Tab-separated table of C-alpha atoms and ligand atoms in Angstrom:
chain	number	residue	atom	x	y	z
F	650	UNK	CA	30.139	-62.875	-69.805
F	651	UNK	CA	27.767	-62.195	-72.610
F	652	UNK	CA	27.115	-59.122	-72.948
F	653	UNK	CA	23.200	-57.164	-72.494
F	654	UNK	CA	21.911	-55.335	-75.576
F	655	UNK	CA	19.072	-53.818	-73.683
F	656	UNK	CA	18.557	-50.636	-72.923
F	657	UNK	CA	16.717	-49.440	-69.718
F	658	UNK	CA	14.200	-47.103	-70.162
F	659	UNK	CA	14.838	-43.403	-67.645
F	660	UNK	CA	12.679	-41.179	-66.391
F	661	UNK	CA	15.322	-38.977	-69.241
F	662	UNK	CA	14.251	-41.263	-72.062
F	663	UNK	CA	10.179	-40.499	-71.577
F	664	UNK	CA	11.545	-37.087	-72.185
F	665	UNK	CA	13.161	-37.167	-74.674
F	666	UNK	CA	10.131	-39.652	-76.329
F	667	UNK	CA	7.942	-36.474	-75.435
F	668	UNK	CA	10.644	-34.203	-77.157
F	669	UNK	CA	10.715	-36.138	-80.572
F	670	UNK	CA	6.842	-37.006	-80.150
F	671	UNK	CA	7.221	-40.947	-79.692
F	672	UNK	CA	4.699	-42.259	-77.880
F	673	UNK	CA	4.995	-43.843	-74.919
F	674	UNK	CA	3.376	-47.671	-73.677
F	675	UNK	CA	2.617	-48.213	-69.682
F	676	UNK	CA	0.346	-51.314	-68.950
F	677	UNK	CA	-0.231	-52.488	-65.172
F	678	UNK	CA	2.103	-55.954	-63.916
F	679	UNK	CA	1.737	-57.199	-60.408
F	680	UNK	CA	3.598	-60.747	-60.622
F	681	UNK	CA	6.874	-61.760	-61.915
F	682	UNK	CA	5.112	-64.097	-64.384
F	683	UNK	CA	2.910	-61.667	-66.089
F	684	UNK	CA	5.589	-58.292	-65.524
F	685	UNK	CA	8.748	-60.298	-67.169
F	686	UNK	CA	5.823	-61.474	-70.835
F	687	UNK	CA	5.195	-57.515	-70.632
F	688	UNK	CA	9.134	-56.567	-70.571
F	689	UNK	CA	9.787	-58.785	-72.968
F	690	UNK	CA	7.220	-57.768	-75.486
F	691	UNK	CA	8.752	-53.956	-75.259
F	692	UNK	CA	6.458	-51.758	-72.866
F	693	UNK	CA	8.168	-49.052	-72.077
F	694	UNK	CA	6.942	-48.739	-68.433
F	695	UNK	CA	5.159	-50.634	-65.646
F	696	UNK	CA	2.693	-49.063	-63.002
F	697	UNK	CA	2.749	-52.269	-60.212
F	698	UNK	CA	-1.078	-50.065	-59.661
F	699	UNK	CA	-3.327	-49.787	-56.376
F	700	UNK	CA	-5.236	-51.627	-58.800
F	701	UNK	CA	-4.261	-54.584	-57.969
F	702	UNK	CA	-6.178	-54.358	-54.445
F	703	UNK	CA	-8.802	-54.598	-57.365
F	704	UNK	CA	-7.593	-57.272	-59.591
F	705	UNK	CA	-4.975	-59.177	-57.469
F	706	UNK	CA	-6.681	-59.357	-53.738
F	707	UNK	CA	-10.391	-58.307	-55.331
F	708	UNK	CA	-11.524	-55.548	-53.543
F	709	UNK	CA	-14.042	-53.153	-54.708
F	710	UNK	CA	-11.816	-50.189	-54.163
F	711	UNK	CA	-8.062	-49.577	-54.277
F	712	UNK	CA	-7.471	-48.098	-50.595
F	713	UNK	CA	-7.265	-51.311	-48.488
F	714	UNK	CA	-4.131	-52.347	-50.211
F	715	UNK	CA	-1.393	-52.210	-47.721
F	716	UNK	CA	2.193	-50.715	-48.309
F	717	UNK	CA	4.116	-54.233	-46.969
F	718	UNK	CA	1.577	-55.469	-50.230
F	719	UNK	CA	2.845	-52.556	-52.887
F	720	UNK	CA	6.194	-53.836	-51.936
F	721	UNK	CA	5.307	-57.615	-52.259
F	722	UNK	CA	3.674	-57.205	-55.477
F	723	UNK	CA	6.478	-54.545	-56.670
F	724	UNK	CA	9.671	-57.064	-55.450
F	725	UNK	CA	8.254	-59.529	-57.431
F	726	UNK	CA	7.992	-57.614	-60.588
F	727	UNK	CA	11.732	-56.490	-60.149
F	728	UNK	CA	13.128	-59.848	-60.203
F	729	UNK	CA	11.153	-60.083	-63.842
F	730	UNK	CA	12.273	-56.644	-65.600
F	731	UNK	CA	15.249	-56.045	-67.678
F	732	UNK	CA	14.341	-52.836	-69.225
F	733	UNK	CA	11.040	-50.873	-68.544
F	734	UNK	CA	10.833	-48.959	-66.024
F	735	UNK	CA	8.796	-49.322	-62.942
F	736	UNK	CA	6.384	-46.877	-61.480
F	737	UNK	CA	5.241	-48.071	-58.162
F	738	UNK	CA	1.667	-45.998	-56.448
F	739	UNK	CA	1.868	-44.994	-52.736
F	740	UNK	CA	-1.155	-46.516	-51.363
F	741	UNK	CA	-4.268	-45.162	-49.929
F	742	UNK	CA	-3.015	-43.852	-46.455
F	743	UNK	CA	0.765	-43.544	-46.375
F	744	UNK	CA	1.294	-39.749	-48.464
F	745	UNK	CA	-1.577	-37.598	-47.798
F	746	UNK	CA	-1.093	-35.776	-45.050
F	747	UNK	CA	1.811	-35.990	-44.083
F	748	UNK	CA	5.169	-35.398	-46.404
F	749	UNK	CA	7.582	-37.120	-43.283
F	750	UNK	CA	5.453	-40.186	-43.555
F	751	UNK	CA	5.745	-39.313	-47.265
F	752	UNK	CA	9.072	-39.953	-47.399
F	753	UNK	CA	9.684	-42.636	-45.101
F	754	UNK	CA	6.763	-45.081	-47.144
F	755	UNK	CA	8.213	-43.951	-50.940
F	756	UNK	CA	12.042	-44.583	-49.390
F	757	UNK	CA	10.767	-47.842	-47.902
F	758	UNK	CA	9.748	-49.389	-52.049
F	759	UNK	CA	12.568	-47.832	-53.300
F	760	UNK	CA	14.872	-49.966	-50.674
F	761	UNK	CA	12.895	-52.676	-49.990
F	762	UNK	CA	11.702	-53.536	-53.490
F	763	UNK	CA	14.281	-51.684	-56.259
F	764	UNK	CA	11.745	-49.854	-57.943
F	765	UNK	CA	12.650	-47.030	-60.421
F	766	UNK	CA	9.995	-44.693	-59.589
F	767	UNK	CA	6.709	-43.671	-57.310
F	768	UNK	CA	3.458	-42.793	-58.412
F	769	UNK	CA	0.864	-40.675	-56.083
F	770	UNK	CA	-3.008	-39.016	-56.360
F	771	UNK	CA	-3.557	-35.527	-55.990
F	772	UNK	CA	-2.067	-32.341	-56.938
F	773	UNK	CA	-2.048	-29.256	-54.929
F	774	UNK	CA	-3.196	-30.946	-51.626
F	775	UNK	CA	0.139	-33.225	-50.999
F	776	UNK	CA	2.580	-30.752	-53.112
F	777	UNK	CA	4.889	-31.301	-49.897
F	778	UNK	CA	4.602	-34.910	-49.800
F	779	UNK	CA	6.007	-34.780	-53.604
F	780	UNK	CA	8.258	-32.055	-52.438
F	781	UNK	CA	9.842	-33.456	-50.036
F	782	UNK	CA	10.479	-37.484	-51.819
F	783	UNK	CA	11.533	-35.878	-54.758
F	784	UNK	CA	14.403	-34.150	-52.573
F	785	UNK	CA	15.932	-37.786	-51.391
F	786	UNK	CA	15.877	-38.095	-55.670
F	787	UNK	CA	13.028	-40.364	-55.336
F	788	UNK	CA	11.499	-39.598	-59.040
F	789	UNK	CA	7.666	-38.733	-58.882
F	790	UNK	CA	5.424	-39.793	-61.485
F	791	UNK	CA	1.860	-37.618	-60.708
F	792	UNK	CA	-1.668	-38.733	-60.723
F	793	UNK	CA	-4.602	-36.000	-61.761
F	794	UNK	CA	-8.287	-37.037	-63.179
F	795	UNK	CA	-9.952	-39.523	-61.284
F	796	UNK	CA	-8.200	-40.447	-58.958
F	797	UNK	CA	-9.153	-43.359	-57.098
F	798	UNK	CA	-7.972	-42.998	-53.680
F	799	UNK	CA	-10.175	-40.637	-53.728
F	800	UNK	CA	-13.873	-42.449	-54.515
F	801	UNK	CA	-15.118	-41.699	-51.255
F	802	UNK	CA	-15.273	-37.958	-52.291
F	803	UNK	CA	-15.864	-37.878	-55.491
F	804	UNK	CA	-19.306	-41.002	-54.528
F	805	UNK	CA	-18.421	-42.636	-58.007
F	806	UNK	CA	-16.004	-43.365	-61.457
F	807	UNK	CA	-17.754	-41.235	-64.108
F	808	UNK	CA	-15.983	-38.165	-66.088
F	809	UNK	CA	-13.742	-35.760	-64.065
F	810	UNK	CA	-13.238	-31.943	-65.229
F	811	UNK	CA	-15.936	-31.758	-67.028
F	812	UNK	CA	-16.890	-27.861	-65.624
F	813	UNK	CA	-14.710	-25.252	-65.787
F	814	UNK	CA	-13.653	-24.780	-62.224
F	815	UNK	CA	-12.833	-28.840	-62.060
F	816	UNK	CA	-10.773	-28.259	-65.239
F	817	UNK	CA	-9.119	-24.873	-64.063
F	818	UNK	CA	-7.834	-26.441	-61.328
F	819	UNK	CA	-6.703	-29.610	-63.319
F	820	UNK	CA	-4.779	-27.600	-65.343
F	821	UNK	CA	-3.340	-25.648	-61.585
F	822	UNK	CA	-2.205	-28.657	-60.718
F	823	UNK	CA	-0.651	-30.360	-63.536
F	824	UNK	CA	1.467	-26.755	-64.157
F	825	UNK	CA	1.879	-27.488	-60.386
F	826	UNK	CA	3.798	-30.898	-60.889
F	827	UNK	CA	5.286	-30.293	-63.813
F	828	UNK	CA	7.212	-26.960	-61.802
F	829	UNK	CA	7.833	-28.995	-59.116
F	830	UNK	CA	9.569	-32.273	-60.396
F	831	UNK	CA	7.831	-34.705	-61.879
F	832	UNK	CA	8.721	-36.546	-64.173
F	833	UNK	CA	5.698	-37.587	-66.274
F	834	UNK	CA	1.886	-37.084	-64.899
F	835	UNK	CA	-1.286	-39.736	-65.319
F	836	UNK	CA	-4.366	-38.183	-66.370
F	837	UNK	CA	-7.096	-41.008	-65.623
F	838	UNK	CA	-10.504	-40.590	-67.186
F	839	UNK	CA	-11.385	-36.529	-68.227
F	840	UNK	CA	-12.329	-34.702	-71.406
F	841	UNK	CA	-9.924	-35.437	-74.362
F	842	UNK	CA	-9.086	-31.931	-74.520
F	843	UNK	CA	-8.870	-30.836	-71.773
F	844	UNK	CA	-5.923	-33.835	-71.984
F	845	UNK	CA	-4.966	-31.669	-75.366
F	846	UNK	CA	-4.379	-28.781	-73.501
F	847	UNK	CA	-2.191	-30.036	-70.830
F	848	UNK	CA	-0.252	-32.442	-72.582
F	849	UNK	CA	0.200	-28.773	-75.002
F	850	UNK	CA	0.974	-26.895	-71.953
F	851	UNK	CA	3.486	-28.458	-70.166
F	852	UNK	CA	6.842	-29.846	-70.141
F	853	UNK	CA	6.155	-33.494	-68.864
F	854	UNK	CA	5.393	-36.097	-70.634
F	855	UNK	CA	1.139	-37.140	-70.177
F	856	UNK	CA	-0.074	-40.416	-70.013
F	857	UNK	CA	-3.748	-40.531	-70.322
F	858	UNK	CA	-6.281	-43.459	-69.490
F	859	UNK	CA	-9.420	-42.383	-71.396
F	860	UNK	CA	-8.416	-38.840	-71.996
F	861	UNK	CA	-8.212	-38.727	-75.890
F	862	UNK	CA	-5.432	-39.579	-77.998
F	863	UNK	CA	-4.033	-36.309	-78.117
F	864	UNK	CA	-1.698	-37.240	-74.445
F	865	UNK	CA	2.399	-38.710	-75.041
F	866	UNK	CA	1.290	-42.208	-73.975
F	867	UNK	CA	-1.177	-44.802	-72.968
F	868	UNK	CA	-1.323	-47.193	-69.758
F	869	UNK	CA	-4.141	-50.071	-69.519
F	870	UNK	CA	-4.935	-52.297	-66.203
F	871	UNK	CA	-3.954	-55.737	-68.044
F	872	UNK	CA	-6.066	-57.743	-66.402
F	873	UNK	CA	-8.339	-55.174	-67.964
F	874	UNK	CA	-6.919	-54.954	-71.992
F	875	UNK	CA	-6.065	-58.938	-71.169
F	876	UNK	CA	-10.398	-59.244	-71.012
F	877	UNK	CA	-9.633	-61.543	-67.513
F	878	UNK	CA	-11.695	-58.975	-65.989
F	879	UNK	CA	-15.017	-59.505	-67.341
F	880	UNK	CA	-17.221	-57.171	-65.154
F	881	UNK	CA	-15.261	-53.832	-65.690
F	882	UNK	CA	-16.604	-52.314	-69.498
F	883	UNK	CA	-15.824	-48.185	-69.214
F	884	UNK	CA	-15.712	-46.666	-73.090
F	885	UNK	CA	-11.927	-46.075	-72.767
F	886	UNK	CA	-10.968	-50.014	-72.716
F	887	UNK	CA	-9.618	-51.658	-75.684
F	888	UNK	CA	-9.824	-55.511	-74.805
F	889	UNK	CA	-7.181	-57.645	-77.379
F	890	UNK	CA	-7.875	-60.745	-75.722
F	891	UNK	CA	-10.797	-62.993	-74.201
F	892	UNK	CA	-8.806	-64.778	-71.674
F	893	UNK	CA	-11.129	-65.446	-68.488
F	894	UNK	CA	-12.598	-67.214	-71.495
F	895	UNK	CA	-9.777	-69.465	-72.266
F	896	UNK	CA	-8.225	-69.937	-69.561
F	897	UNK	CA	-12.009	-71.548	-68.395
F	898	UNK	CA	-12.117	-73.450	-71.395
F	899	UNK	CA	-8.375	-74.590	-70.508
F	900	UNK	CA	-9.372	-75.492	-66.977
F	901	UNK	CA	-12.523	-77.339	-67.791
F	902	UNK	CA	-10.944	-79.110	-70.926
F	903	UNK	CA	-8.103	-80.020	-68.165
F	904	UNK	CA	-11.138	-81.388	-65.521
F	905	UNK	CA	-12.611	-83.047	-68.433
F	906	UNK	CA	-9.126	-85.078	-69.413
F	907	UNK	CA	-8.847	-86.112	-65.786
F	908	UNK	CA	-12.132	-87.575	-64.634
F	909	UNK	CA	-11.764	-89.266	-67.931
F	910	UNK	CA	-8.467	-90.476	-67.671
F	911	UNK	CA	-7.381	-89.366	-70.996
F	912	UNK	CA	-4.446	-87.161	-68.605
F	913	UNK	CA	-1.859	-88.283	-68.252
F	914	UNK	CA	-1.326	-90.735	-71.211
F	915	UNK	CA	1.527	-92.985	-71.998
F	916	UNK	CA	3.993	-90.853	-72.971
F	917	UNK	CA	2.818	-87.762	-70.533
F	918	UNK	CA	4.315	-91.058	-67.585
F	919	UNK	CA	7.243	-92.024	-66.392
V	2476	LIG	O1	-3.483	-48.269	-59.726
V	2476	LIG	C1	-3.460	-48.267	-61.497
V	2476	LIG	O2	-3.633	-49.000	-62.071
V	2476	LIG	C2	-3.175	-46.917	-61.823
V	2476	LIG	C3	-3.831	-46.301	-63.424
V	2476	LIG	C4	-5.339	-46.477	-63.838
V	2476	LIG	C5	-3.171	-45.511	-64.070
V	2476	LIG	O3	-3.449	-46.376	-61.579
């Protein structure tokens, strides 16, 4: 049997990266084919985000996606991944306000998808759920700042924690999550100076999205950075491709070839 040279990324590797000031790269993926490409490119962390509700299922918010649907996406990703650490979002309604349900949801994800960790949105309000999941030996990633599962409370997707009170609560929550034993925290859409302060104060890695460069790593939604999703263009998003136009152009060319009986040609038949 050929020996594999691939060294799996673990939560300990991420901790080491913070200590050595090496940046952590993280992207979302929701299916086998994309996860295979992203993993083979060398990404450190793959997030099976509940943003699947938006980019895979077409919902306006992340709220409708179910635990079964997240497990389906996570299992597909896990069949593809050899190296990256795979983190799965606990969907809305499966962990808030009931730590026993939170534990059972996290266990289902780990058992049925074989993923490496789970992610939960929130700080003090959900600390009981986080404690209980951690006590079962399941690694937890936190998520502070703009937490899309709370969109009905916030009302908008604007930058969070621009005022002192909310910024102070975010710093306290970050300390609480780190002390509880979370292995990393996503900081979404908050002022860069606040993200830098949190990153300096806590010992676990921070992964930013719209949080500036002075964090330990960055995450983007794959469909946004590839330009598949054209409607979403916040300031923090860097587009590396315009796949919407590329795919559309290819489909148009295929349609033309079929209509003109140019496809298949003699070499493309038996
Ligand atoms: O669901 C998701 O994709 C996320 C990222 C935006 C961090 O939580």
